[in-house]
mmCIF file of C-alpha atoms in Angstrom:
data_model
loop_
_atom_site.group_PDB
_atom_site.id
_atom_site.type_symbol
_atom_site.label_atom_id
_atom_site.label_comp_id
_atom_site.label_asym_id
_atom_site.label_seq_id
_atom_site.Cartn_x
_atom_site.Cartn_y
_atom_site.Cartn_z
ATOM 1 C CA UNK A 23 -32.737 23.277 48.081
ATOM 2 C CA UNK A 24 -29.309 25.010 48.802
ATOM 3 C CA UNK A 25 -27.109 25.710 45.727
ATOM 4 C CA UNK A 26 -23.390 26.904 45.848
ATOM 5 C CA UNK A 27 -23.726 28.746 42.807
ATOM 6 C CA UNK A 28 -25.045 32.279 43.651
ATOM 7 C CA UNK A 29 -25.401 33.503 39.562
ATOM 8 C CA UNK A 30 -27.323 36.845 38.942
ATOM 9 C CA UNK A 31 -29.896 37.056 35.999
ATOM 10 C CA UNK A 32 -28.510 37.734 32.544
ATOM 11 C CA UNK A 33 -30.009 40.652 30.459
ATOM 12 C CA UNK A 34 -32.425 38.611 28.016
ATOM 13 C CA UNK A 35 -31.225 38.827 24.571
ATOM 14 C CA UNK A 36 -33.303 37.221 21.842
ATOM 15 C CA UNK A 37 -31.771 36.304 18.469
ATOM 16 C CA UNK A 38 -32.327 38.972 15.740
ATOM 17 C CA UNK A 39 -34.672 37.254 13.109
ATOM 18 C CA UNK A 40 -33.450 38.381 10.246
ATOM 19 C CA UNK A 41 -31.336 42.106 8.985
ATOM 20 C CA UNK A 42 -34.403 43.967 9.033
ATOM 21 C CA UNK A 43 -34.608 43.154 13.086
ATOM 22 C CA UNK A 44 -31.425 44.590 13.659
ATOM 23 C CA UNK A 45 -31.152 47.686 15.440
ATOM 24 C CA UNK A 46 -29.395 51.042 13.794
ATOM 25 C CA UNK A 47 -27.629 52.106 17.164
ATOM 26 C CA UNK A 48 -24.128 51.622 16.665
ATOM 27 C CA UNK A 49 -21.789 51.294 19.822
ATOM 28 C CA UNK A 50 -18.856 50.805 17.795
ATOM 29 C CA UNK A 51 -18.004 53.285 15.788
ATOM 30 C CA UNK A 52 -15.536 55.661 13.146
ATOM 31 C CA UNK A 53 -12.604 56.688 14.712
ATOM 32 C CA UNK A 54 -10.177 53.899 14.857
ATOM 33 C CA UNK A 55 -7.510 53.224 13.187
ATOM 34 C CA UNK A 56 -7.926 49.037 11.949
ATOM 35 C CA UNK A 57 -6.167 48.121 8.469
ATOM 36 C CA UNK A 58 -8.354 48.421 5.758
ATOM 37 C CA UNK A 59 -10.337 45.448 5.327
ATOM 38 C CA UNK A 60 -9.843 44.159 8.856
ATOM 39 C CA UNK A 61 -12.356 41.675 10.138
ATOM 40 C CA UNK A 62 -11.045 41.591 14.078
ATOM 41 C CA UNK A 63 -12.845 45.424 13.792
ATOM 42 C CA UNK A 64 -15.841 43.573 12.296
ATOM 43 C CA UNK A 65 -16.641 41.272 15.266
ATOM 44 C CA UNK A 66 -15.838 44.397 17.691
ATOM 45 C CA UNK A 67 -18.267 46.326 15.908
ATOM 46 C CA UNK A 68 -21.065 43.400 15.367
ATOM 47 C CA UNK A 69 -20.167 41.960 18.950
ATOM 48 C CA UNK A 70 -20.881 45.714 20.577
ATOM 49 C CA UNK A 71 -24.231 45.711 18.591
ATOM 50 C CA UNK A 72 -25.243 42.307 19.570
ATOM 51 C CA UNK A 73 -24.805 43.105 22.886
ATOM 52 C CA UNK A 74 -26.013 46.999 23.265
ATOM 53 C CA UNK A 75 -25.987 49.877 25.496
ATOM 54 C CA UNK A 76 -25.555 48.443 28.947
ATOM 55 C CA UNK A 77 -22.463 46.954 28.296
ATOM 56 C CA UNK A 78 -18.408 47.428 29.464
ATOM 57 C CA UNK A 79 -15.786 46.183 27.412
ATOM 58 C CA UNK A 80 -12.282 45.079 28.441
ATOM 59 C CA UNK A 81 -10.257 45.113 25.702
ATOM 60 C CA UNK A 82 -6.598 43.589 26.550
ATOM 61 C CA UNK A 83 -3.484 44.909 24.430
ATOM 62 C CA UNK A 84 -3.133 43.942 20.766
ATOM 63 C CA UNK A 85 -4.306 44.916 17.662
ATOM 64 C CA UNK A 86 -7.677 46.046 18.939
ATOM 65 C CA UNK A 87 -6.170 48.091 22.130
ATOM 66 C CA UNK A 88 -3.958 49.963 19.529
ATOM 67 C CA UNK A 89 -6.005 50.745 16.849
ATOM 68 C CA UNK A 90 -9.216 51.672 18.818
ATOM 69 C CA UNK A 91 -7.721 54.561 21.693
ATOM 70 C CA UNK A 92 -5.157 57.369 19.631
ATOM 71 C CA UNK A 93 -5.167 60.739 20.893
ATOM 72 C CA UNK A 94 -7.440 60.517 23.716
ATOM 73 C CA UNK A 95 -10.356 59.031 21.269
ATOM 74 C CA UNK A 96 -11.814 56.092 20.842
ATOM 75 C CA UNK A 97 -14.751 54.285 18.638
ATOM 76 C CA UNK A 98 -16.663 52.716 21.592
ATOM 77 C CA UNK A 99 -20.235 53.526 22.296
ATOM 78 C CA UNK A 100 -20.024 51.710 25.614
ATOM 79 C CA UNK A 101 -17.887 51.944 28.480
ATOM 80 C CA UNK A 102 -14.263 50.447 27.540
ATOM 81 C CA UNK A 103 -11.026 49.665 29.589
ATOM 82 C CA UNK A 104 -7.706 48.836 28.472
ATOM 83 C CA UNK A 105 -6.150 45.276 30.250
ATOM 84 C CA UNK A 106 -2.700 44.087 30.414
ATOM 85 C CA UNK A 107 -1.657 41.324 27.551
ATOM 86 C CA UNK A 108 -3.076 38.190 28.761
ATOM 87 C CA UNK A 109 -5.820 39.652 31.178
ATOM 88 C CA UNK A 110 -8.716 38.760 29.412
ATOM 89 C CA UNK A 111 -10.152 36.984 31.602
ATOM 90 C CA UNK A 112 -8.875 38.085 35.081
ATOM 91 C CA UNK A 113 -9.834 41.406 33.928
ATOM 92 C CA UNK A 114 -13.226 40.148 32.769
ATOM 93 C CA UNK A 115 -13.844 38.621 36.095
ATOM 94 C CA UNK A 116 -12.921 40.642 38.246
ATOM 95 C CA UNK A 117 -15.339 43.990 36.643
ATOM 96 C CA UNK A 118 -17.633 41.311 37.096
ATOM 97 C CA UNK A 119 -17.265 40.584 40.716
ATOM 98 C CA UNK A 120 -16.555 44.445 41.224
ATOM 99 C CA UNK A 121 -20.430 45.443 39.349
ATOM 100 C CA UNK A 122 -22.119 42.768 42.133
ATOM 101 C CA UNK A 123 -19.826 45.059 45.150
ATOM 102 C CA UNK A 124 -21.261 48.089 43.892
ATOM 103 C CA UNK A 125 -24.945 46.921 43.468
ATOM 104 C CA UNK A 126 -25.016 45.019 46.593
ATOM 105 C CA UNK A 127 -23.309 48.188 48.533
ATOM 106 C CA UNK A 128 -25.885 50.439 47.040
ATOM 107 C CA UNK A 129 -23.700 52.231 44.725
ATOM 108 C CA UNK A 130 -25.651 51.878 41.315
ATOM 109 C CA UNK A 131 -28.631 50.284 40.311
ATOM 110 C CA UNK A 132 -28.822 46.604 41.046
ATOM 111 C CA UNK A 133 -29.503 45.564 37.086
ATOM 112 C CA UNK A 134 -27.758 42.693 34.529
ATOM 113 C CA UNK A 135 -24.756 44.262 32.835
ATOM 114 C CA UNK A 136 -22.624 42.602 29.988
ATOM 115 C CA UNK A 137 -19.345 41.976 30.890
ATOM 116 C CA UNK A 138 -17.589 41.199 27.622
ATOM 117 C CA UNK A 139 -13.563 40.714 27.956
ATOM 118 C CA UNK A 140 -12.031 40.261 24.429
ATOM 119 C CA UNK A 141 -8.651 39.110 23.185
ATOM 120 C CA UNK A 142 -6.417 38.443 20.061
ATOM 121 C CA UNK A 143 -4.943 34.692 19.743
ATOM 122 C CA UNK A 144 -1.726 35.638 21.621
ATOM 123 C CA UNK A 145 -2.691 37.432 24.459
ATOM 124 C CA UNK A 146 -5.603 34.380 24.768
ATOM 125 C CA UNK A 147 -4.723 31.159 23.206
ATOM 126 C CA UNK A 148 -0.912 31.873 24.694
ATOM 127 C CA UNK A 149 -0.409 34.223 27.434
ATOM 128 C CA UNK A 150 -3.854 34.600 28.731
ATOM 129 C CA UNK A 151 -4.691 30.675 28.774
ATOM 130 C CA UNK A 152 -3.682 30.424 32.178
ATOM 131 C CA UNK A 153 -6.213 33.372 33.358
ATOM 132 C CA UNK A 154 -9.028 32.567 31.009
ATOM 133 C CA UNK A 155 -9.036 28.761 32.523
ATOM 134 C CA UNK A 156 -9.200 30.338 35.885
ATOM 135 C CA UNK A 157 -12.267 32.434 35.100
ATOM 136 C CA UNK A 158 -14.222 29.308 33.236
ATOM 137 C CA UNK A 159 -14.157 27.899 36.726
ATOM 138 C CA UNK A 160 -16.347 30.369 38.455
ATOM 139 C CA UNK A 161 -20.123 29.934 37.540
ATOM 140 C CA UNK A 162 -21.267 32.259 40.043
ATOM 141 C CA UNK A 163 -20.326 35.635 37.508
ATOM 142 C CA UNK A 164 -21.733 36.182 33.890
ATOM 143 C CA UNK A 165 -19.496 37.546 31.366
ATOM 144 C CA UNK A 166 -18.163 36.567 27.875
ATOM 145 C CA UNK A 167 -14.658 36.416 26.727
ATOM 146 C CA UNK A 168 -14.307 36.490 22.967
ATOM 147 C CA UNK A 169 -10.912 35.719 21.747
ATOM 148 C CA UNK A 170 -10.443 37.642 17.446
ATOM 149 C CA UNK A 171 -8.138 35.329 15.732
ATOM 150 C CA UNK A 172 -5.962 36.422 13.474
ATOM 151 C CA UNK A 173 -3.433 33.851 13.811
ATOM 152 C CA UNK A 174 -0.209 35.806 14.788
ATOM 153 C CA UNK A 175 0.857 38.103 17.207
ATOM 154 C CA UNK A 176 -0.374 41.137 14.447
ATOM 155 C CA UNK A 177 -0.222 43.790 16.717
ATOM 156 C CA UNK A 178 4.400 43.490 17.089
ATOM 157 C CA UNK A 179 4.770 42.703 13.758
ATOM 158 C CA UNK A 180 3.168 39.505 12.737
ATOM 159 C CA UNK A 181 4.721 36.825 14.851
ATOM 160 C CA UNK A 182 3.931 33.101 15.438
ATOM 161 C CA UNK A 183 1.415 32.518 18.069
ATOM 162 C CA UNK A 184 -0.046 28.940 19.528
ATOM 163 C CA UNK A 185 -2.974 29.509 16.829
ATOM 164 C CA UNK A 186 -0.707 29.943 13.608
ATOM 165 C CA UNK A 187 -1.398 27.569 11.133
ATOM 166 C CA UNK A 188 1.250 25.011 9.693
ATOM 167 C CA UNK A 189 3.759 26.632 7.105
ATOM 168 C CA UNK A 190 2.531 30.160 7.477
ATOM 169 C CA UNK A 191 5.163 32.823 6.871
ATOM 170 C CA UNK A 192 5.649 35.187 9.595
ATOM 171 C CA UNK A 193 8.227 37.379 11.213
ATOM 172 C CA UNK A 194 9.198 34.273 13.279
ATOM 173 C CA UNK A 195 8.868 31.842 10.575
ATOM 174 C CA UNK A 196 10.385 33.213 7.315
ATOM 175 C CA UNK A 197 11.054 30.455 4.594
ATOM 176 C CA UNK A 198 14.492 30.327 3.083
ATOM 177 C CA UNK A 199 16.571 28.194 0.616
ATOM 178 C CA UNK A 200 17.937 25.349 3.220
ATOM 179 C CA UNK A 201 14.413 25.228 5.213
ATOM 180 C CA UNK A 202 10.932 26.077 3.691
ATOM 181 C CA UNK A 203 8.175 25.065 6.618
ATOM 182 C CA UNK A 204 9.833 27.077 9.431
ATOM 183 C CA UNK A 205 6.149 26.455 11.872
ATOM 184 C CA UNK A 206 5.854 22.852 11.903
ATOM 185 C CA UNK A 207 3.024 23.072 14.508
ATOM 186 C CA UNK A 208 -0.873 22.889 13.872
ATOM 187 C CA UNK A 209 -3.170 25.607 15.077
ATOM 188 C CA UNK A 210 -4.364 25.165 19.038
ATOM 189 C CA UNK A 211 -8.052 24.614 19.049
ATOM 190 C CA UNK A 212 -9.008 26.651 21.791
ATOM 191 C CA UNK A 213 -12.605 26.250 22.098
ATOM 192 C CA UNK A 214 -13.020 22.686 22.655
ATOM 193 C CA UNK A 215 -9.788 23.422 24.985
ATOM 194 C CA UNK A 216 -11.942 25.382 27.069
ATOM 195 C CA UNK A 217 -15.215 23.324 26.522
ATOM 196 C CA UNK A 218 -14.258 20.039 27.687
ATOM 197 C CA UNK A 219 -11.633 21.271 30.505
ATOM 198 C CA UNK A 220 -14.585 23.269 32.204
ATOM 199 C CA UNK A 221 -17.610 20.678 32.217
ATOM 200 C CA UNK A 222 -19.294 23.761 34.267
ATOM 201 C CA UNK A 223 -19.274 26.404 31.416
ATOM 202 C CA UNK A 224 -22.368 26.508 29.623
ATOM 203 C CA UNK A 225 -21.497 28.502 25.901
ATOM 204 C CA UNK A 226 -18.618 27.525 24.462
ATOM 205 C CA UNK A 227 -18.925 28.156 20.305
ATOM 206 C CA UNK A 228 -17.016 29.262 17.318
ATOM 207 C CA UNK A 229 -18.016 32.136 14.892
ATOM 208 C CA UNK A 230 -16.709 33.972 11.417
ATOM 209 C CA UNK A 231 -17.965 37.445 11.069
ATOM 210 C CA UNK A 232 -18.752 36.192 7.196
ATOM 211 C CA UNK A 233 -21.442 35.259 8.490
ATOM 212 C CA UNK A 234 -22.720 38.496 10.590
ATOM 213 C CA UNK A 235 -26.257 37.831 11.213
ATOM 214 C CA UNK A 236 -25.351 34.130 13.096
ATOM 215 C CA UNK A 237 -22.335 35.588 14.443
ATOM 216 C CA UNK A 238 -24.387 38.427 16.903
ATOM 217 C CA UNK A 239 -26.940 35.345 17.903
ATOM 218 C CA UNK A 240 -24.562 33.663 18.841
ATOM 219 C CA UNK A 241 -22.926 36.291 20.989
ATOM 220 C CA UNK A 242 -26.451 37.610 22.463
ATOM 221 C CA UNK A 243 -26.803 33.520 23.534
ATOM 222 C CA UNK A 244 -23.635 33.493 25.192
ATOM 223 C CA UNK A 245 -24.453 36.889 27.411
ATOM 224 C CA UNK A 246 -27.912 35.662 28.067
ATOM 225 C CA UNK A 247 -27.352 32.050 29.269
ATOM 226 C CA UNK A 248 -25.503 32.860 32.428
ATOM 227 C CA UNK A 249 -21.786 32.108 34.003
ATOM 228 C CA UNK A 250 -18.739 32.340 32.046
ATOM 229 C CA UNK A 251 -18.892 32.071 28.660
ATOM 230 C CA UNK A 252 -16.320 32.136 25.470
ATOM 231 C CA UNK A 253 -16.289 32.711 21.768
ATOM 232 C CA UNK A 254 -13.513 31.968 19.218
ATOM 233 C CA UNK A 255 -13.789 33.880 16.276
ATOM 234 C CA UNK A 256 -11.692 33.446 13.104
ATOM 235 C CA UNK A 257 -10.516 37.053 11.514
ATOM 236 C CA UNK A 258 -8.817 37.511 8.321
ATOM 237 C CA UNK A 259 -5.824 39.896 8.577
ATOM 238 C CA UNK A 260 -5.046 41.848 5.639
ATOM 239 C CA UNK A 261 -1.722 42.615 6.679
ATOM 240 C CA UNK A 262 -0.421 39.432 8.699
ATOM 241 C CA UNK A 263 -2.358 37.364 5.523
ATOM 242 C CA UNK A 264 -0.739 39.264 2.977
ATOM 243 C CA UNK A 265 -3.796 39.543 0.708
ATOM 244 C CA UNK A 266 -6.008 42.656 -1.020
ATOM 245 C CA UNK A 267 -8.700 44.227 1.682
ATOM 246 C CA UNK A 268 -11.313 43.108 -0.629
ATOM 247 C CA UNK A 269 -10.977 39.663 0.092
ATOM 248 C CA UNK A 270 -11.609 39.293 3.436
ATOM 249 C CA UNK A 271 -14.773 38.620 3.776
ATOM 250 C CA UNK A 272 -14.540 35.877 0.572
ATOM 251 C CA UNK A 273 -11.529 34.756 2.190
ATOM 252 C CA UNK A 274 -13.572 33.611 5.582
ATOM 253 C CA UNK A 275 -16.270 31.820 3.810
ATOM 254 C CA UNK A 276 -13.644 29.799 2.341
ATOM 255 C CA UNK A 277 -12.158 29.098 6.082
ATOM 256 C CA UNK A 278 -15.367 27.626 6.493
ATOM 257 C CA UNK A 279 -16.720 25.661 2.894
ATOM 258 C CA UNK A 280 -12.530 24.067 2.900
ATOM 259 C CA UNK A 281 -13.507 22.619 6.550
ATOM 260 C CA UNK A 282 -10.804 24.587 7.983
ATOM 261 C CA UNK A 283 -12.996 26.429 9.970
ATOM 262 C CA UNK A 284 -15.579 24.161 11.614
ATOM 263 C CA UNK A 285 -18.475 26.309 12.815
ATOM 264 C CA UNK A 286 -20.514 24.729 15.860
ATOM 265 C CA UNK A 287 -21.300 25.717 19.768
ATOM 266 C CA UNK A 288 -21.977 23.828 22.908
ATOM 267 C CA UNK A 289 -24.909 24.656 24.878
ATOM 268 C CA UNK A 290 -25.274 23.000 28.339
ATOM 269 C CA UNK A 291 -23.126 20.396 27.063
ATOM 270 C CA UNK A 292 -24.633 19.954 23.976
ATOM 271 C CA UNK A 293 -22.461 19.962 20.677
ATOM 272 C CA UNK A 294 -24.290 21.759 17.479
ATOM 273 C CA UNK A 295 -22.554 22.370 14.120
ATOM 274 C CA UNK A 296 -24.158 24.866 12.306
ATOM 275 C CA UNK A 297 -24.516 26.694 8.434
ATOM 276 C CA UNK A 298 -22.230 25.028 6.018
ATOM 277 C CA UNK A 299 -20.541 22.992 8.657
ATOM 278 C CA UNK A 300 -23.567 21.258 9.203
ATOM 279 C CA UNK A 301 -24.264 21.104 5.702
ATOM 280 C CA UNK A 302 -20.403 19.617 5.180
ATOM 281 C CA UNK A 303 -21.063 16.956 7.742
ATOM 282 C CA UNK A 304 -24.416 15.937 6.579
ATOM 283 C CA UNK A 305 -22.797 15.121 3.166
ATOM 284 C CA UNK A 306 -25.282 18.474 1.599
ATOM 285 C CA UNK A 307 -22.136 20.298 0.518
ATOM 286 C CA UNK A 308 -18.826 19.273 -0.629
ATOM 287 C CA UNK A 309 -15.919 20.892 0.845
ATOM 288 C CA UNK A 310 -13.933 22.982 -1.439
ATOM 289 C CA UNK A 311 -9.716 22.172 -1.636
ATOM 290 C CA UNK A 312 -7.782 23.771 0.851
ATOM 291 C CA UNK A 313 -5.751 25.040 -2.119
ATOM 292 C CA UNK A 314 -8.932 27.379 -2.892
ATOM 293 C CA UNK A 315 -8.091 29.215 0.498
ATOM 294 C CA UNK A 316 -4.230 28.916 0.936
ATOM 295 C CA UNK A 317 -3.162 30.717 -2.603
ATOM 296 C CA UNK A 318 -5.033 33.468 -2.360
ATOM 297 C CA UNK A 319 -2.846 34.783 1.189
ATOM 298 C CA UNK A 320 0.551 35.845 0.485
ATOM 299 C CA UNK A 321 1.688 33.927 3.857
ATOM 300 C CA UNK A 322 1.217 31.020 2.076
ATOM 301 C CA UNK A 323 3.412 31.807 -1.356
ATOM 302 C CA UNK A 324 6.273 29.712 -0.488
ATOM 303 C CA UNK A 325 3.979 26.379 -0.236
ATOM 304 C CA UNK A 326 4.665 23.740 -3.108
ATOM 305 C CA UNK A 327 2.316 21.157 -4.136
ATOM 306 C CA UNK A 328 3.717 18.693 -1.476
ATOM 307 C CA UNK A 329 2.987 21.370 1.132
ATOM 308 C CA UNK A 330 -0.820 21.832 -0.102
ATOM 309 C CA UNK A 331 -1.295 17.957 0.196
ATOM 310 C CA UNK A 332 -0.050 17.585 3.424
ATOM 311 C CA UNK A 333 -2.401 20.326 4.522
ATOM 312 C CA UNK A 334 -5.203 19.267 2.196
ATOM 313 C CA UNK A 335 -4.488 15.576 4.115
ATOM 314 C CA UNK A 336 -4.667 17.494 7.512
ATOM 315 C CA UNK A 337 -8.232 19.010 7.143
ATOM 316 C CA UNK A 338 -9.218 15.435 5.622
ATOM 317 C CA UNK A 339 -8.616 13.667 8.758
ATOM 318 C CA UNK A 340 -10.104 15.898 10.639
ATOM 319 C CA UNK A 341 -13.214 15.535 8.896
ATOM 320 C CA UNK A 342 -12.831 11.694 8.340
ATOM 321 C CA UNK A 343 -11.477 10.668 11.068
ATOM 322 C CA UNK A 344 -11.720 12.784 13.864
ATOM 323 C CA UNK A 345 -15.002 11.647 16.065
ATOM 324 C CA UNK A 346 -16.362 15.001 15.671
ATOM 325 C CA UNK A 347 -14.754 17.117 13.084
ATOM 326 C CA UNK A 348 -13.065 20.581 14.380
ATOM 327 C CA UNK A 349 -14.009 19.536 18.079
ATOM 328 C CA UNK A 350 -12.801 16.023 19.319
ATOM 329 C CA UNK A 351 -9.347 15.017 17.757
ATOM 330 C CA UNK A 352 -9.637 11.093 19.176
ATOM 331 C CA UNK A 353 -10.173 8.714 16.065
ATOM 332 C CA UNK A 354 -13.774 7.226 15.248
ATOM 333 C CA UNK A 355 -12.528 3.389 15.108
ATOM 334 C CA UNK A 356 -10.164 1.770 18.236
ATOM 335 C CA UNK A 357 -7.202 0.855 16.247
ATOM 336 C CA UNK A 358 -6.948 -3.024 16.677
ATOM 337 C CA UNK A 359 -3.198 -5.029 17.163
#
């Protein structure tokens, strides 16, 4: 039988069972120049791991471009290229249609190679939405596209992007006497964006490098499955967050026991929440107050009580009403005249 979907195999990339499993080859490395206590440099680093040496990398400008190539050096262990804000994925796909030229010309070995296109919230949730949709609706080339989320525009000075949360302070959206919530909008949830506009994808999933171990499986799932593929991963920014280094990996746990940050993926359609989330929406764990996570960022300062409710109110409905929490927005019961 004839298919119209001409997909090369995948390398095949088991889930590490446990820490010990892990390899000790790093791929991302000293030399850059990240904040201290910046998590976006924690998924690059567990991301190049997770996927290993036969990888290429297409990093597109922001925080990640910047701090990892100064002076003609760089951290990566693996082939890298620097990509034009908002590239990600027309960058992604076309090294990916360029590899299958070469191999099918007889210019290198005809082998699976990881094609992993990353992206910070502005130059993916805002200016690269356009091109990332595009690339979700080609099946026949495997590659991943894993957007680091620090919820501003970090890398020009901390302004909004479609992914800021409500209230947050930022270049763009400094509180003052007359008005104190200048960013009246809620954050864009980009991964069910791209999950139910592109019925064809098959990995679609959410991550917080809190939780390292889960966050490489799910990576080495996403490279291995085949087609185009895309992660959303939530990174606490020292700077843009205004809080000490030495909370940021505390300070994404909370993301995720407040149910602000609903872990899950979607396999070949299929949704699965996972650690606490699952535990959250099985009724096993009680989700800690919003407030728990909001005071402890300096973004956040300005917020009075009234401001903390209407978020705390927020992150209720999405887990009360919402017919699946952090994914589908529609409400559970048909409102009746």
């Amino acid at each position: 039988m004839s298919t119209f979907v001409d997909e090369k195999p995948t390398q095949n990339l088991e889930p590490f069972k446990g820490v010990k499993k892990v390899p000790h080859e790093e791929y991302y490395t000293s030399g850059h120049r990240t904040c201290q206590g910046c998590e976006s440099a924690q998924i690059m680093k567990l991301m190049a791991k997770a996927a290993g040496p036969r990888t290429i990398v297409l990093g597109s400008t922001g925080c990640m471009y910047v701090a990892n190539t100064s002076y003609y050096a760089t951290p990566w262990g693996v082939p890298w290229m620097h990509t034009q804000l908002g590239s990600a994925g027309s960058s992604a796909l076309g090294a990916a249609a360029a590899f299958r030229v070469q191999m099918r010309k007889g210019f290198m070995k005809d082998e699976p190679i990881n094609v992993i296109a990353f992206c910070g919230d502005g130059g993916g949730a805002d200016m690269g939405l356009g091109g990332i949709s595009a690339t979700m609706c080609h099946p026949d080339y495997n590659l991943l596209i894993l957007m680091y989320d620090n919820e501003s525009y970090a890398n020009t000075d901390v302004q909004i992007s479609g992914a800021s949360p409500y209230g947050v302070n930022t270049s763009f959206s400094t509180p003052g006497k007359v008005k104190r919530i200048m960013n009246h909008r809620w954050k864009k949830n980009m991964a069910p964006l791209i999950a139910a506009g592109h019925p064809t994808v098959k990995y679609v999933g959410t991550i917080s490098t809190s939780y390292p171990l889960q966050a490489m499986n799910n990576v080495r799932k996403a490279l291995s499955i085949g087609g185009p593929t895309f992660i959303h991963c939530l990174n606490p920014c020292p700077k843009g967050w205004d809080f000490d280094p030495v909370l940021s990996f505390e300070l994404g746990e909370l993301a995720v026991n407040t149910g602000i940050w609903p872990l899950y993926e979607i396999e070949n359609g299929k949704l699965k929440l996972y650690g606490k989330t699952e535990q959250i929406a099985k009724g096993k764990f009680k989700r800690l107050p919003v407030r728990d996570y909001l005071l402890k960022q300096g973004r956040f300062a300005h917020f009075i009580d009234d401001d903390i409710d209407y978020f705390q109110s927020k992150i209720d409905d999405m887990w009360n009403k919402w017919l699946v929490p952090g994914v589908i927005p529609l409400q559970k019961d048909l409102e009746t005249e």
